[in-house]
Amino acid sequence: MNNLKKLYKEKIVLELMEEFQLKSIMQAPKIEKIVINAGIGDATSDSKNVEYAYNELQLITGQKPIKTKAKKSIATFKLKEGQEIGVKVTLRDERMWNFLEKLIKVAIPRIRDFRGLSPKSFDGKGNCTIGIKEQIIFPEIHYDDVKRIRGFDITFVISSNDDKMSYQLLKSLGMPFTTLKETN
């Protein structure tokens, strides 16, 4: 069993139940899935850029991504309906916990000029989305093989509908959030 998953089951659930006066373990918030999404803006000029992002996301997550397509044509952006413009991966269970541990303990500390994640990144329904500006913070990506620095979004889908509970869950797992005063 993954270290973070073990910590969650043995310690964090009990702390959350005590802090928020929950009566059942089933009421405690839990991470249901992690969705990683990369929109490839330069895919309209060169379709190989989607392929590069696909391979990089597969290396990072250990799972095959799916290619997302444009829903409709937009002439201003030279975009045609059905054209591949991004990649995404949905992680659950063991892969999700492994990715989360790698993100917290390895990747986030490698971010340049990092001062913490904003606690304002919650959507009001308990889910949290953070943006990563460079894929090279992950150890699987070799800098020499990178064709272009690109970022992606990581969304944590949490069973709680309360941002405070979700924030406390991620904070307890080791997610480095800043305090609200520092973000102003």
Tab-separated table of C-alpha atoms in Angstrom:
chain	number	residue	atom	x	y	z
A	1	MET	CA	0.000	0.000	0.000
A	2	ASN	CA	1.194	3.491	-0.850
A	3	ASN	CA	2.579	5.604	2.041
A	4	LEU	CA	0.102	8.477	1.519
A	5	LYS	CA	-2.852	6.100	1.265
A	6	LYS	CA	-1.759	4.405	4.479
A	7	LEU	CA	-1.382	7.777	6.221
A	8	TYR	CA	-4.825	8.814	4.976
A	9	LYS	CA	-6.569	5.646	6.173
A	10	GLU	CA	-4.829	5.406	9.561
A	11	LYS	CA	-4.462	9.020	10.658
A	12	ILE	CA	-5.949	11.749	8.444
A	13	VAL	CA	-9.499	10.334	8.316
A	14	LEU	CA	-9.680	10.279	12.117
A	15	GLU	CA	-8.308	13.829	12.380
A	16	LEU	CA	-10.847	15.114	9.834
A	17	MET	CA	-13.708	13.351	11.622
A	18	GLU	CA	-12.681	14.964	14.907
A	19	GLU	CA	-12.105	18.435	13.434
A	20	PHE	CA	-15.391	18.627	11.508
A	21	GLN	CA	-17.491	16.563	14.004
A	22	LEU	CA	-18.311	13.849	11.476
A	23	LYS	CA	-20.208	10.805	12.763
A	24	SER	CA	-19.074	8.266	10.177
A	25	ILE	CA	-15.864	7.491	8.317
A	26	MET	CA	-17.924	7.610	5.126
A	27	GLN	CA	-18.551	11.352	5.671
A	28	ALA	CA	-14.826	12.123	5.666
A	29	PRO	CA	-13.614	13.662	2.407
A	30	LYS	CA	-11.546	11.476	0.107
A	31	ILE	CA	-9.856	11.984	-3.222
A	32	GLU	CA	-11.946	10.204	-5.830
A	33	LYS	CA	-9.743	10.862	-8.861
A	34	ILE	CA	-7.050	13.114	-10.273
A	35	VAL	CA	-7.526	14.505	-13.780
A	36	ILE	CA	-4.491	15.853	-15.650
A	37	ASN	CA	-5.318	17.974	-18.682
A	38	ALA	CA	-2.960	19.574	-21.201
A	39	GLY	CA	-4.325	21.877	-23.866
A	40	ILE	CA	-1.905	22.156	-26.790
A	41	GLY	CA	-2.314	25.644	-28.236
A	42	ASP	CA	0.238	25.118	-30.999
A	43	ALA	CA	-1.470	21.908	-32.198
A	44	THR	CA	-3.123	23.893	-34.992
A	45	SER	CA	0.236	24.650	-36.599
A	46	ASP	CA	1.874	21.239	-36.075
A	47	SER	CA	-0.026	18.077	-35.146
A	48	LYS	CA	3.164	16.424	-33.831
A	49	ASN	CA	2.946	18.690	-30.760
A	50	VAL	CA	-0.043	16.650	-29.549
A	51	GLU	CA	2.032	13.503	-29.951
A	52	TYR	CA	4.896	14.974	-27.877
A	53	ALA	CA	2.491	15.999	-25.104
A	54	TYR	CA	0.845	12.557	-25.261
A	55	ASN	CA	4.189	10.799	-24.756
A	56	GLU	CA	5.255	13.131	-21.940
A	57	LEU	CA	1.955	12.737	-20.070
A	58	GLN	CA	2.197	8.972	-20.465
A	59	LEU	CA	5.689	9.025	-18.943
A	60	ILE	CA	4.601	11.216	-16.030
A	61	THR	CA	1.450	9.287	-15.106
A	62	GLY	CA	2.253	5.723	-16.149
A	63	GLN	CA	-1.073	5.526	-17.970
A	64	LYS	CA	-2.131	6.144	-21.564
A	65	PRO	CA	-3.772	9.546	-22.053
A	66	ILE	CA	-6.660	10.219	-24.394
A	67	LYS	CA	-6.485	12.861	-27.092
A	68	THR	CA	-9.131	15.559	-26.880
A	69	LYS	CA	-10.660	17.047	-30.003
A	70	ALA	CA	-12.145	20.429	-30.866
A	71	LYS	CA	-15.938	20.481	-30.595
A	72	LYS	CA	-16.400	23.161	-33.231
A	73	SER	CA	-14.424	25.143	-35.772
A	74	ILE	CA	-13.082	28.588	-34.867
A	75	ALA	CA	-11.580	30.432	-37.825
A	76	THR	CA	-9.821	33.046	-35.677
A	77	PHE	CA	-7.698	30.322	-34.067
A	78	LYS	CA	-7.332	28.289	-37.282
A	79	LEU	CA	-9.154	25.467	-35.522
A	80	LYS	CA	-11.212	22.807	-37.320
A	81	GLU	CA	-13.909	20.665	-35.783
A	82	GLY	CA	-12.537	17.259	-34.749
A	83	GLN	CA	-8.901	18.416	-34.742
A	84	GLU	CA	-6.799	17.034	-31.867
A	85	ILE	CA	-5.975	19.925	-29.513
A	86	GLY	CA	-5.051	18.341	-26.187
A	87	VAL	CA	-4.510	15.286	-24.017
A	88	LYS	CA	-5.879	14.219	-20.653
A	89	VAL	CA	-5.560	11.400	-18.139
A	90	THR	CA	-7.838	10.333	-15.295
A	91	LEU	CA	-6.040	8.565	-12.451
A	92	ARG	CA	-7.797	6.464	-9.816
A	93	ASP	CA	-6.836	4.112	-6.973
A	94	GLU	CA	-3.160	3.054	-6.784
A	95	ARG	CA	-1.948	5.125	-9.743
A	96	MET	CA	-3.679	8.157	-8.264
A	97	TRP	CA	-1.986	7.698	-4.880
A	98	ASN	CA	1.409	7.050	-6.516
A	99	PHE	CA	1.078	10.186	-8.660
A	100	LEU	CA	-0.026	12.272	-5.671
A	101	GLU	CA	2.948	11.138	-3.608
A	102	LYS	CA	5.339	11.866	-6.494
A	103	LEU	CA	3.742	15.283	-7.016
A	104	ILE	CA	4.000	16.302	-3.350
A	105	LYS	CA	7.396	14.832	-2.478
A	106	VAL	CA	9.352	15.125	-5.743
A	107	ALA	CA	7.794	17.413	-8.366
A	108	ILE	CA	6.499	20.395	-6.363
A	109	PRO	CA	9.822	20.927	-4.534
A	110	ARG	CA	11.499	21.184	-7.980
A	111	ILE	CA	9.357	24.163	-9.073
A	112	ARG	CA	11.449	27.274	-9.636
A	113	ASP	CA	10.782	30.189	-7.215
A	114	PHE	CA	8.060	28.196	-5.471
A	115	ARG	CA	6.282	29.950	-2.616
A	116	GLY	CA	3.323	27.625	-2.139
A	117	LEU	CA	0.053	26.805	-3.871
A	118	SER	CA	-2.840	29.242	-3.669
A	119	PRO	CA	-5.681	28.184	-1.362
A	120	LYS	CA	-8.003	30.074	-3.741
A	121	SER	CA	-7.731	27.246	-6.293
A	122	PHE	CA	-10.875	25.517	-4.967
A	123	ASP	CA	-14.027	25.714	-7.081
A	124	GLY	CA	-16.659	26.045	-4.342
A	125	LYS	CA	-17.671	22.388	-4.668
A	126	GLY	CA	-14.651	20.935	-2.891
A	127	ASN	CA	-12.503	20.282	-5.973
A	128	CYS	CA	-9.054	21.807	-6.375
A	129	THR	CA	-7.255	22.666	-9.626
A	130	ILE	CA	-3.610	23.650	-9.776
A	131	GLY	CA	-1.604	24.678	-12.812
A	132	ILE	CA	1.872	23.375	-13.547
A	133	LYS	CA	3.868	25.665	-15.866
A	134	GLU	CA	6.657	23.234	-16.801
A	135	GLN	CA	6.524	19.484	-17.325
A	136	ILE	CA	10.252	19.217	-16.560
A	137	ILE	CA	9.620	19.248	-12.791
A	138	PHE	CA	8.814	15.537	-13.043
A	139	PRO	CA	11.840	13.215	-12.853
A	140	GLU	CA	10.640	11.042	-15.773
A	141	ILE	CA	11.061	13.910	-18.231
A	142	HIS	CA	14.601	14.364	-19.527
A	143	TYR	CA	15.339	17.977	-20.366
A	144	ASP	CA	17.273	17.065	-23.530
A	145	ASP	CA	14.253	15.212	-24.976
A	146	VAL	CA	11.833	18.117	-24.464
A	147	LYS	CA	10.794	19.821	-27.706
A	148	ARG	CA	8.906	22.624	-25.976
A	149	ILE	CA	8.197	23.592	-22.372
A	150	ARG	CA	4.463	23.245	-21.771
A	151	GLY	CA	2.203	23.175	-18.764
A	152	PHE	CA	-0.931	21.391	-17.703
A	153	ASP	CA	-3.700	21.470	-15.108
A	154	ILE	CA	-4.112	18.969	-12.308
A	155	THR	CA	-7.621	18.658	-10.839
A	156	PHE	CA	-8.236	16.839	-7.565
A	157	VAL	CA	-11.840	15.618	-7.467
A	158	ILE	CA	-12.762	15.270	-3.800
A	159	SER	CA	-15.913	13.673	-2.381
A	160	SER	CA	-16.609	16.636	-0.074
A	161	ASN	CA	-18.766	19.551	-1.215
A	162	ASP	CA	-17.040	21.820	1.299
A	163	ASP	CA	-13.857	23.691	0.316
A	164	LYS	CA	-12.654	23.835	3.934
A	165	MET	CA	-12.783	20.050	4.319
A	166	SER	CA	-11.073	19.513	0.975
A	167	TYR	CA	-8.405	22.097	1.827
A	168	GLN	CA	-7.739	20.403	5.165
A	169	LEU	CA	-7.522	16.981	3.473
A	170	LEU	CA	-4.934	18.143	0.920
A	171	LYS	CA	-3.027	20.116	3.581
A	172	SER	CA	-2.910	17.004	5.807
A	173	LEU	CA	-1.570	14.946	2.895
A	174	GLY	CA	1.323	17.420	2.576
A	175	MET	CA	0.169	19.787	-0.180
A	176	PRO	CA	2.134	23.035	0.359
A	177	PHE	CA	-0.517	25.765	0.431
A	178	THR	CA	0.245	29.375	1.305
A	179	THR	CA	-1.820	31.194	3.895
A	180	LEU	CA	-4.512	33.545	2.613
A	181	LYS	CA	-2.584	36.632	3.795
A	182	GLU	CA	0.426	35.713	1.612
A	183	THR	CA	-1.680	35.434	-1.576
A	184	ASN	CA	-3.110	38.998	-1.434
